[in-house]
Coordinates of C-alpha atoms in Angstrom, one line a residue:
Chain A
M29 CA 244.4 106.9 -11.8
K30 CA 241.0 106.9 -13.4
L31 CA 239.2 104.7 -15.9
K32 CA 237.8 106.4 -19.0
K33 CA 234.1 106.8 -18.5
G34 CA 232.1 104.8 -21.0
S35 CA 235.0 102.5 -22.0
F36 CA 234.4 98.8 -22.0
L37 CA 236.2 98.2 -18.7
W38 CA 234.0 100.8 -17.1
Y39 CA 231.0 98.5 -17.7
L40 CA 232.6 95.6 -15.9
Y41 CA 231.5 94.9 -12.4
L42 CA 234.0 93.9 -9.7
D43 CA 232.6 92.0 -6.9
K44 CA 233.1 94.1 -3.7
L45 CA 233.6 91.1 -1.4
Y46 CA 236.0 88.9 -3.4
C47 CA 237.4 91.7 -5.7
L48 CA 237.0 89.5 -8.7
L49 CA 234.9 89.6 -11.9
S50 CA 232.0 87.3 -12.4
V51 CA 232.4 84.4 -14.9
R52 CA 230.3 86.3 -17.5
N53 CA 232.4 89.4 -17.1
V54 CA 235.6 87.3 -17.5
K55 CA 234.2 85.8 -20.6
A56 CA 233.5 89.3 -21.9
L57 CA 237.0 90.3 -21.0
V58 CA 238.4 87.3 -22.8
D59 CA 236.5 88.4 -26.0
Y60 CA 238.0 91.9 -25.6
F61 CA 241.5 90.5 -25.1
H62 CA 241.1 88.3 -28.2
L63 CA 240.0 91.4 -30.2
L64 CA 243.2 93.2 -29.1
D65 CA 245.3 90.2 -29.7
V66 CA 246.0 90.9 -33.4
H67 CA 248.7 88.3 -33.9
R68 CA 246.8 85.5 -32.4
K69 CA 249.5 84.6 -29.8
N70 CA 247.2 85.0 -26.8
T71 CA 249.4 87.9 -25.7
L72 CA 249.6 91.7 -26.0
N73 CA 252.9 93.2 -27.0
D74 CA 254.1 96.5 -25.5
I75 CA 252.7 98.7 -28.3
L76 CA 249.3 97.2 -28.1
F77 CA 249.4 97.3 -24.3
Y78 CA 250.5 100.9 -24.3
H79 CA 247.7 102.0 -26.6
F80 CA 245.2 99.9 -24.6
L81 CA 246.1 101.5 -21.3
N82 CA 246.5 104.9 -22.8
H83 CA 243.0 104.6 -24.2
V84 CA 241.2 103.3 -21.1
T85 CA 243.1 105.2 -18.3
D86 CA 244.7 108.5 -17.7
L87 CA 248.1 106.9 -17.0
K88 CA 251.2 108.6 -18.4
R89 CA 253.6 106.9 -20.8
K90 CA 256.2 106.2 -18.1
Q91 CA 253.6 104.8 -15.8
I92 CA 252.3 102.5 -18.5
T93 CA 255.8 101.3 -19.2
T94 CA 256.3 100.7 -15.5
V95 CA 253.1 98.6 -15.4
F96 CA 254.1 96.7 -18.4
N97 CA 257.5 95.9 -17.0
M98 CA 255.9 94.8 -13.7
L99 CA 253.5 92.4 -15.5
D100 CA 256.1 91.2 -17.9
W101 CA 258.3 89.8 -15.2
N102 CA 260.1 87.4 -17.6
A103 CA 260.9 90.2 -19.9
E104 CA 259.3 88.4 -22.9
G105 CA 257.9 91.7 -24.3
E106 CA 254.4 90.4 -24.1
I107 CA 251.8 89.8 -21.5
G108 CA 249.2 87.0 -21.4
F109 CA 245.6 87.0 -20.4
D110 CA 246.4 86.2 -16.7
Q111 CA 248.4 89.3 -16.3
F112 CA 245.8 91.3 -18.3
Y113 CA 243.0 90.0 -16.0
M114 CA 245.0 90.9 -13.0
L115 CA 245.6 94.4 -14.3
V116 CA 241.9 94.9 -15.1
C117 CA 241.0 93.8 -11.6
I118 CA 243.5 96.3 -10.1
L119 CA 242.2 99.1 -12.3
L120 CA 238.6 98.3 -11.3
A121 CA 239.5 98.1 -7.7
Q122 CA 241.0 101.5 -7.8
E123 CA 238.1 102.9 -9.7
N124 CA 235.7 101.5 -7.1
H125 CA 237.8 102.6 -4.1
L126 CA 238.4 99.0 -3.2
G127 CA 242.2 99.1 -3.2
E128 CA 242.7 98.0 0.4
Q129 CA 240.3 95.2 0.0
F130 CA 241.9 94.1 -3.2
I131 CA 245.3 93.9 -1.6
F132 CA 243.9 92.0 1.4
R133 CA 242.1 89.5 -0.8
H134 CA 244.9 89.0 -3.3
S135 CA 247.9 89.6 -1.1
R136 CA 250.0 86.9 -2.6
P137 CA 249.7 88.0 -6.3
V138 CA 250.1 91.6 -5.3
F139 CA 253.2 90.8 -3.3
E140 CA 254.6 88.9 -6.2
L141 CA 254.0 91.8 -8.5
L142 CA 255.6 94.2 -6.2
D143 CA 258.6 91.9 -5.7
V144 CA 260.1 93.0 -9.0
K145 CA 263.5 91.5 -8.3
G146 CA 262.2 88.2 -7.2
E147 CA 263.9 88.4 -3.8
L148 CA 260.8 87.5 -1.9
K149 CA 261.2 90.8 -0.1
I150 CA 260.0 94.2 -0.9
G151 CA 261.2 97.6 0.2
P152 CA 259.6 101.0 0.5
A153 CA 261.0 101.9 -2.9
N154 CA 258.8 99.2 -4.5
F155 CA 255.7 100.6 -2.9
H156 CA 256.7 104.1 -4.0
T157 CA 257.2 103.0 -7.6
Y158 CA 253.8 101.3 -7.9
N159 CA 251.9 103.6 -5.6
F160 CA 249.9 105.0 -8.5
L161 CA 248.5 101.6 -9.1
F162 CA 247.8 100.4 -5.5
N163 CA 247.3 103.8 -3.9
I164 CA 248.9 103.0 -0.6
R165 CA 249.0 106.1 1.5
K166 CA 252.2 107.6 3.0
Q167 CA 250.9 107.0 6.5
Q168 CA 250.2 103.4 5.7
L169 CA 253.7 103.0 4.2
R170 CA 255.2 104.5 7.3
E171 CA 253.3 102.1 9.5
L172 CA 254.3 99.2 7.3
C173 CA 258.0 100.0 7.6
R174 CA 257.8 100.8 11.3
N175 CA 255.5 98.2 12.8
F176 CA 255.6 95.3 10.4
D177 CA 259.3 94.9 9.7
I178 CA 259.7 92.2 12.3
S179 CA 262.9 90.8 10.9
G180 CA 264.4 94.3 11.0
D181 CA 266.1 94.2 7.6
R182 CA 264.1 97.2 6.4
R183 CA 262.3 95.1 3.9
I184 CA 259.1 93.2 4.1
N185 CA 258.6 89.5 3.4
Y186 CA 255.3 87.9 2.5
K187 CA 254.3 87.1 6.0
E188 CA 254.9 90.6 7.2
F189 CA 253.1 92.0 4.2
K190 CA 250.1 89.7 4.9
L191 CA 250.0 91.0 8.5
F192 CA 250.0 94.5 7.2
T193 CA 247.1 93.7 4.8
I194 CA 245.1 92.2 7.7
F195 CA 245.8 95.2 9.8
S196 CA 245.0 97.8 7.1
M197 CA 241.8 95.8 6.3
D198 CA 240.8 96.0 10.0
K199 CA 241.4 99.7 9.9
Y200 CA 239.5 100.1 6.7
Q201 CA 236.5 98.3 8.2
E202 CA 236.7 100.4 11.3
R203 CA 236.7 103.5 9.2
Q204 CA 233.7 102.3 7.2
K205 CA 231.9 101.5 10.5
A206 CA 232.7 104.9 11.8
K207 CA 231.4 106.5 8.6
R208 CA 228.2 104.5 8.8
E209 CA 227.6 105.5 12.4
K210 CA 228.3 109.1 11.6
K211 CA 225.8 108.9 8.7
E212 CA 223.2 107.3 10.9
K213 CA 223.7 109.9 13.6
A214 CA 223.3 112.6 11.1
L215 CA 220.1 111.0 9.8
I216 CA 218.7 110.7 13.3
K217 CA 219.6 114.4 14.0
K218 CA 217.9 115.4 10.7
K219 CA 214.8 113.4 11.6
A220 CA 214.7 114.9 15.1
S221 CA 215.0 118.5 13.7
R222 CA 212.3 117.8 11.2
Q223 CA 210.0 116.6 14.0
V224 CA 210.7 119.7 16.0
N225 CA 210.0 121.8 13.0
A226 CA 206.8 119.9 12.2
S227 CA 205.4 119.9 15.8
P228 CA 204.0 123.5 15.8
R229 CA 202.1 122.7 12.6
V230 CA 200.8 119.4 14.0
S231 CA 199.6 121.0 17.2
H232 CA 197.4 123.2 15.1
G233 CA 195.7 120.1 13.7
I234 CA 192.0 119.4 13.8
N235 CA 192.0 117.3 16.9
G236 CA 194.4 116.1 19.6
S237 CA 194.6 112.5 18.6
E238 CA 195.9 113.4 15.2
S239 CA 198.7 115.4 16.6
L240 CA 199.6 112.6 19.1
S241 CA 199.7 110.0 16.4
N242 CA 202.4 112.0 14.6
Y243 CA 204.6 111.6 17.6
N244 CA 204.2 107.9 18.0
F245 CA 207.0 106.3 16.1
Chain B
M18 CA 217.4 75.3 -55.5
E19 CA 220.8 73.9 -54.7
E20 CA 219.4 72.1 -51.7
K21 CA 217.4 69.7 -53.9
P22 CA 220.2 67.1 -54.4
L23 CA 221.0 67.3 -50.7
K24 CA 217.4 66.6 -49.7
A25 CA 217.2 63.8 -52.2
K26 CA 220.4 62.4 -50.8
S27 CA 219.3 62.3 -47.3
L28 CA 215.8 61.2 -48.3
G29 CA 217.2 58.3 -50.2
R30 CA 219.4 57.4 -47.3
H31 CA 216.5 57.3 -44.9
V32 CA 214.3 55.4 -47.2
S33 CA 216.8 52.6 -47.8
G34 CA 218.2 52.6 -44.3
K35 CA 215.4 52.9 -41.7
S36 CA 211.8 52.8 -42.6
S37 CA 209.7 52.2 -45.7
E38 CA 207.3 55.1 -44.9
P39 CA 209.4 58.0 -43.5
D40 CA 207.8 61.1 -42.1
I41 CA 208.6 63.8 -44.6
R42 CA 209.0 66.4 -41.8
N43 CA 211.7 64.5 -40.0
L44 CA 213.6 63.8 -43.2
W45 CA 213.6 67.4 -44.1
T46 CA 214.8 68.6 -40.7
T47 CA 217.6 66.0 -40.7
A48 CA 218.6 67.1 -44.1
T49 CA 218.8 70.7 -43.1
L50 CA 220.9 70.0 -40.0
S51 CA 223.2 67.6 -41.7
Q52 CA 224.0 70.0 -44.5
P53 CA 227.2 71.5 -43.0
K54 CA 228.6 68.0 -42.3
L55 CA 228.1 67.1 -45.9
N56 CA 229.2 70.1 -47.7
V57 CA 231.4 72.2 -45.5
P58 CA 234.9 72.6 -46.9
L59 CA 237.6 71.0 -44.8
P60 CA 239.1 74.2 -43.2
S61 CA 235.8 75.2 -41.7
V62 CA 235.1 71.8 -40.0
P63 CA 237.4 72.4 -37.0
E64 CA 235.9 75.8 -36.5
V65 CA 232.5 74.3 -36.1
S66 CA 233.8 71.6 -33.8
E67 CA 235.7 74.0 -31.6
L68 CA 232.7 76.1 -30.8
E69 CA 232.5 76.7 -27.1
G70 CA 228.7 76.7 -26.9
S71 CA 226.3 73.9 -27.2
S72 CA 226.3 71.5 -30.1
L73 CA 223.1 73.0 -31.2
S74 CA 224.7 76.4 -31.6
G75 CA 227.5 74.9 -33.6
K76 CA 225.1 73.3 -35.9
T77 CA 223.2 76.5 -36.5
H78 CA 226.4 78.4 -37.1
G79 CA 227.6 75.9 -39.6
W80 CA 224.2 75.9 -41.2
Y81 CA 224.3 79.7 -41.7
K82 CA 227.8 79.5 -43.1
Q83 CA 226.8 76.7 -45.4
K84 CA 223.8 78.6 -46.6
K85 CA 226.0 81.5 -47.5
A86 CA 228.5 79.4 -49.3
S87 CA 225.8 77.7 -51.3
H88 CA 224.3 81.0 -52.2
Y89 CA 227.5 82.5 -53.5
S90 CA 229.1 79.4 -54.8
D91 CA 228.9 80.7 -58.4
S92 CA 230.5 84.0 -57.5
S93 CA 234.1 85.1 -57.4
W94 CA 233.9 85.5 -53.6
K95 CA 235.5 82.6 -51.8
E96 CA 234.8 82.2 -48.2
T97 CA 237.8 80.0 -47.7
D98 CA 240.1 82.8 -48.6
D99 CA 238.7 84.9 -45.8
K100 CA 239.1 82.1 -43.4
D101 CA 242.7 81.5 -44.2
S102 CA 243.6 85.1 -44.0
F103 CA 241.5 86.0 -41.0
K104 CA 240.7 83.2 -38.7
P105 CA 240.8 85.4 -35.6
E106 CA 238.2 87.7 -36.8
Q107 CA 235.9 84.9 -37.5
D108 CA 236.6 83.4 -34.1
V109 CA 235.8 86.6 -32.4
H110 CA 232.8 87.0 -34.7
R111 CA 231.6 83.6 -33.7
R112 CA 232.1 84.3 -30.0
S113 CA 230.8 87.7 -29.6
S114 CA 228.5 88.8 -32.4
L115 CA 225.7 86.4 -32.4
R116 CA 223.3 89.0 -33.7
S117 CA 225.2 89.4 -36.9
H118 CA 224.9 85.7 -37.5
I119 CA 221.3 85.8 -36.7
E120 CA 220.7 88.7 -39.0
E121 CA 222.6 87.0 -41.8
G122 CA 220.8 83.9 -41.1
D123 CA 217.3 85.3 -40.7
D124 CA 216.9 85.8 -44.4
D125 CA 218.1 82.4 -45.1
I126 CA 215.8 81.0 -42.5
N127 CA 212.9 82.8 -44.0
T128 CA 213.6 81.8 -47.5
K129 CA 214.3 78.3 -46.4
A130 CA 211.1 78.2 -44.5
E131 CA 209.1 79.0 -47.6
K132 CA 210.5 76.2 -49.5
P133 CA 208.9 73.2 -47.9
S134 CA 205.3 72.7 -49.0
S135 CA 203.9 71.4 -45.7
G136 CA 202.9 73.8 -43.0
S137 CA 204.2 71.6 -40.2
S138 CA 207.7 71.5 -41.5
L139 CA 207.5 75.3 -41.6
S140 CA 206.7 75.3 -37.9
I141 CA 209.6 73.0 -37.1
L142 CA 212.0 75.2 -38.9
K143 CA 210.7 78.2 -37.2
H144 CA 211.4 76.7 -33.8
T145 CA 214.9 75.3 -34.5
P146 CA 216.7 78.6 -35.1
H147 CA 214.9 80.3 -32.4
R148 CA 215.9 77.7 -29.9
A149 CA 219.4 78.0 -31.0
Y150 CA 219.1 81.8 -30.8
W151 CA 218.0 81.6 -27.2
V152 CA 220.7 79.1 -26.2
E153 CA 223.4 81.3 -27.6
Q154 CA 221.8 84.4 -26.3
Q155 CA 222.4 83.0 -22.8
N156 CA 226.1 82.7 -23.4
R157 CA 226.8 85.9 -25.2
L158 CA 227.0 89.5 -24.6
P159 CA 224.2 91.9 -25.4
L160 CA 224.8 93.6 -28.7
P161 CA 225.5 97.2 -27.5
L162 CA 228.3 95.9 -25.3
T163 CA 229.7 93.9 -28.1
E164 CA 229.6 96.9 -30.4
L165 CA 231.3 99.0 -27.8
M166 CA 234.0 96.4 -27.3
E167 CA 234.7 96.1 -31.0
N168 CA 234.6 99.9 -31.6
E169 CA 237.0 100.4 -28.8
A170 CA 239.3 97.7 -30.0
L171 CA 239.3 99.2 -33.4
E172 CA 240.2 102.6 -32.0
I173 CA 243.1 101.2 -30.0
L174 CA 244.4 99.2 -32.9
T175 CA 244.2 102.1 -35.3
K176 CA 246.2 104.2 -32.8
A177 CA 248.7 101.4 -32.5
L178 CA 249.1 101.3 -36.3
W179 CA 249.1 105.0 -37.1
S180 CA 250.1 107.2 -34.1
E181 CA 252.9 109.6 -34.5
P182 CA 256.4 108.7 -33.3
L183 CA 257.5 110.1 -30.0
S184 CA 259.0 113.5 -30.0
Q185 CA 262.7 113.7 -30.0
L186 CA 264.2 113.9 -26.5
P187 CA 266.6 116.8 -25.8
Q188 CA 270.2 115.8 -26.5
G189 CA 271.2 116.9 -22.9
A190 CA 269.0 114.2 -21.4
L191 CA 270.5 111.4 -23.4
G192 CA 273.5 109.3 -22.7
D193 CA 275.3 107.1 -25.2
Y194 CA 275.1 103.9 -23.2
A195 CA 275.6 101.6 -26.1
G196 CA 278.5 103.7 -27.5
L197 CA 276.9 104.0 -30.9
G198 CA 277.5 107.7 -31.4
P199 CA 275.0 110.6 -31.5
V200 CA 272.7 108.9 -34.1
G201 CA 273.0 105.4 -32.7
A202 CA 270.2 103.4 -31.2
G203 CA 271.9 103.3 -27.8
F204 CA 270.6 106.7 -26.8
Q205 CA 268.1 106.4 -24.0
D206 CA 266.4 108.6 -21.6
V207 CA 268.6 108.8 -18.5
S208 CA 265.7 109.5 -16.1
A209 CA 264.1 106.3 -17.3
L210 CA 267.1 104.3 -16.3
D211 CA 266.2 104.7 -12.6
S212 CA 263.8 101.8 -13.1
L213 CA 266.5 99.6 -14.6
T214 CA 266.8 96.4 -12.5
T215 CA 268.6 93.1 -12.9
S216 CA 265.5 91.2 -13.9
Q217 CA 264.3 93.8 -16.3
Y218 CA 265.6 96.0 -19.0
Y219 CA 264.4 99.4 -20.1
R220 CA 262.4 99.3 -23.3
S221 CA 262.3 102.4 -25.3
P222 CA 258.6 102.7 -25.9
T223 CA 257.7 102.6 -29.5
K224 CA 254.5 104.4 -30.2
S225 CA 253.2 102.6 -33.2
Y226 CA 253.8 99.7 -35.6
R227 CA 254.6 102.0 -38.5
S228 CA 257.2 104.1 -36.7
G229 CA 258.6 101.2 -34.7
I230 CA 259.0 98.3 -37.1
G231 CA 258.1 99.9 -40.4
W232 CA 255.1 99.9 -42.7
D233 CA 256.2 96.9 -44.7
H234 CA 256.8 94.6 -41.8
F235 CA 254.6 91.6 -41.8
L236 CA 253.2 92.3 -38.4
T237 CA 252.3 95.8 -39.5
K238 CA 250.5 94.4 -42.5
Q239 CA 248.8 91.8 -40.3
L240 CA 247.5 94.6 -38.1
Q241 CA 246.4 96.6 -41.1
R242 CA 244.4 93.7 -42.5
Y243 CA 242.9 93.0 -39.1
I244 CA 241.8 96.6 -38.8
E245 CA 240.3 96.5 -42.3
R246 CA 238.3 93.4 -41.4
L247 CA 237.0 95.0 -38.2
K248 CA 236.0 98.1 -40.1
R249 CA 234.2 96.0 -42.7
R250 CA 232.3 94.2 -39.9
Q251 CA 231.5 97.5 -38.2
N252 CA 230.1 98.8 -41.5
K253 CA 228.1 95.7 -42.0
R254 CA 226.6 96.0 -38.6
L255 CA 225.8 99.7 -39.1
H256 CA 223.9 98.8 -42.3
V257 CA 221.9 96.2 -40.5
S258 CA 221.0 98.5 -37.7
L259 CA 220.1 101.1 -40.3
H260 CA 217.8 98.6 -41.8
R261 CA 216.2 98.1 -38.4
V262 CA 215.8 101.8 -37.8
Y263 CA 214.5 102.8 -41.2
P264 CA 213.1 99.6 -42.7
G265 CA 211.2 101.5 -45.4
H266 CA 214.3 103.2 -46.7
T267 CA 216.5 100.2 -47.1
P268 CA 216.4 97.2 -49.4
S269 CA 214.8 94.0 -48.3
A270 CA 216.6 91.7 -45.9
A271 CA 217.4 89.2 -48.6
K272 CA 218.9 91.9 -50.9
Y273 CA 220.7 93.3 -47.9
A274 CA 222.4 90.0 -47.1
C275 CA 223.8 90.0 -50.6
A276 CA 224.9 93.6 -50.5
P277 CA 228.6 92.9 -49.7
L278 CA 228.7 90.5 -52.5
A279 CA 227.2 93.0 -54.9
R280 CA 229.6 95.6 -53.9
R281 CA 232.5 93.2 -54.4
R282 CA 231.2 92.4 -57.8
R283 CA 231.0 96.1 -58.7
G284 CA 234.4 96.5 -57.3
G285 CA 233.1 99.2 -55.0
D286 CA 234.6 100.4 -51.7
L287 CA 233.8 98.2 -48.8
H288 CA 234.9 100.7 -46.3
E289 CA 232.2 103.2 -46.8
G290 CA 231.1 105.1 -43.7
P291 CA 227.7 105.2 -42.2
P292 CA 225.1 107.3 -44.0
T293 CA 224.8 110.9 -43.1
G294 CA 222.6 111.7 -40.2
F295 CA 222.9 108.2 -38.7
T296 CA 224.2 108.3 -35.2
G297 CA 224.1 104.7 -34.4
S298 CA 222.9 103.2 -31.2
A299 CA 224.5 104.7 -28.1
P300 CA 225.3 101.9 -25.7
T301 CA 223.5 102.1 -22.5
R302 CA 225.2 101.1 -19.3
P303 CA 224.1 97.5 -18.8
G304 CA 225.1 97.4 -15.2
T305 CA 222.8 95.0 -13.6
Q306 CA 220.9 94.0 -16.7
A307 CA 223.5 93.0 -19.2
L308 CA 226.1 91.7 -16.8
P309 CA 224.6 89.9 -13.9
A310 CA 225.9 90.0 -10.4
P311 CA 229.1 88.0 -9.9
L312 CA 228.9 84.5 -8.7
A313 CA 229.5 84.3 -5.0

């Protein structure tokens, strides 16, 4: 799922730490919502919602309908600003590769969204249905079902889900750390190779002190 | 010239009420600011009061509106009609497009500033709108982003109104779940029924208002009117930006402010597109400038 480049949502900035919009961004989003809210009911109906998502994302018709049904839990045929805001944050989190962080930060609302039947439990099917939105990998899903189903009913309640989010967040941070270290190592290697390459030229310098100074870091 | 009675009114009130030797500058300023309260028609009063911004911005907004109303009071154009039929547009207009207010108001401010004879009152007037401008500027979006937002909304809404109905599904994939026969409304996509749950129902997606609820439905008409208003506003903004880009080739600001009225009087088309060769201002990514970093 990708946001259309240059669309209004593309200009909004999602805070990386809290996975939320700033007050000013929310205000802008409210204005945008009001522009789309033709009938002044502070809601968007399914047609408007479909055209909105179709315009700003590359989601397919069926996926848009699925998202609408997920947000319109009461089956009122409309979604309010709260749901709209939630959706925008999810979209921006996906766009900025902050999916795991978003689920960790907002585990409760995400769980409630996934719990379509309102049973306070979610199964792998739920994850599978909304995978395009939350981008949970197969490996993660397998781990979730295998390691975090403490009650053993093949479904996950909120506590188990929360544990899973903490675990995946830890893993995510480890991955990030490993990436950073790898990058740093590569940089150090690069620098070292540059120095090695530069040393013959330096040795041909005017005097010895100049060449020595180049080696003193 | 219509302000004269107003000024006289407020002047008289001050003379009788507070001091025998009033400062003419103070009186004039008070008269200007109190104008909307005195003359604004009833429907517009709540709009002014419900403004989210500071009271100062509310006053200026009302002032601009009042100035417009007084300018065109003799014409066939009635602002109240617009308000009744399209409050949302005005609400959004109020919230998001400060610049258009300012641009409309600029001419009025200038003409108004020329009216008082004393130089000091001129300076007072010059300061008042600018302060309001800066106060509002703090709370509002930069213009390119506002334009982008409105253009995008217009595009989405136009699609919602006009887009083609969904192509017919093959008969083999359909099941008569409602038992209404081959032409009945009960035919639905079988594959879509996988997502059917107890708390939800499958909604056959309607692609547009026209194909879904019909062109004569009041919601369709409402959407159509809304789109027309947005288009009109977009055109107006384009004209204003054109004036900024090519000031020598466009009429003066004062004439410009009256252009919509003139077109209405002539019965001309209000939905005319931008002049040829004009590309408009491409919105730049504001990123860090327009939208500041989120509050921690």
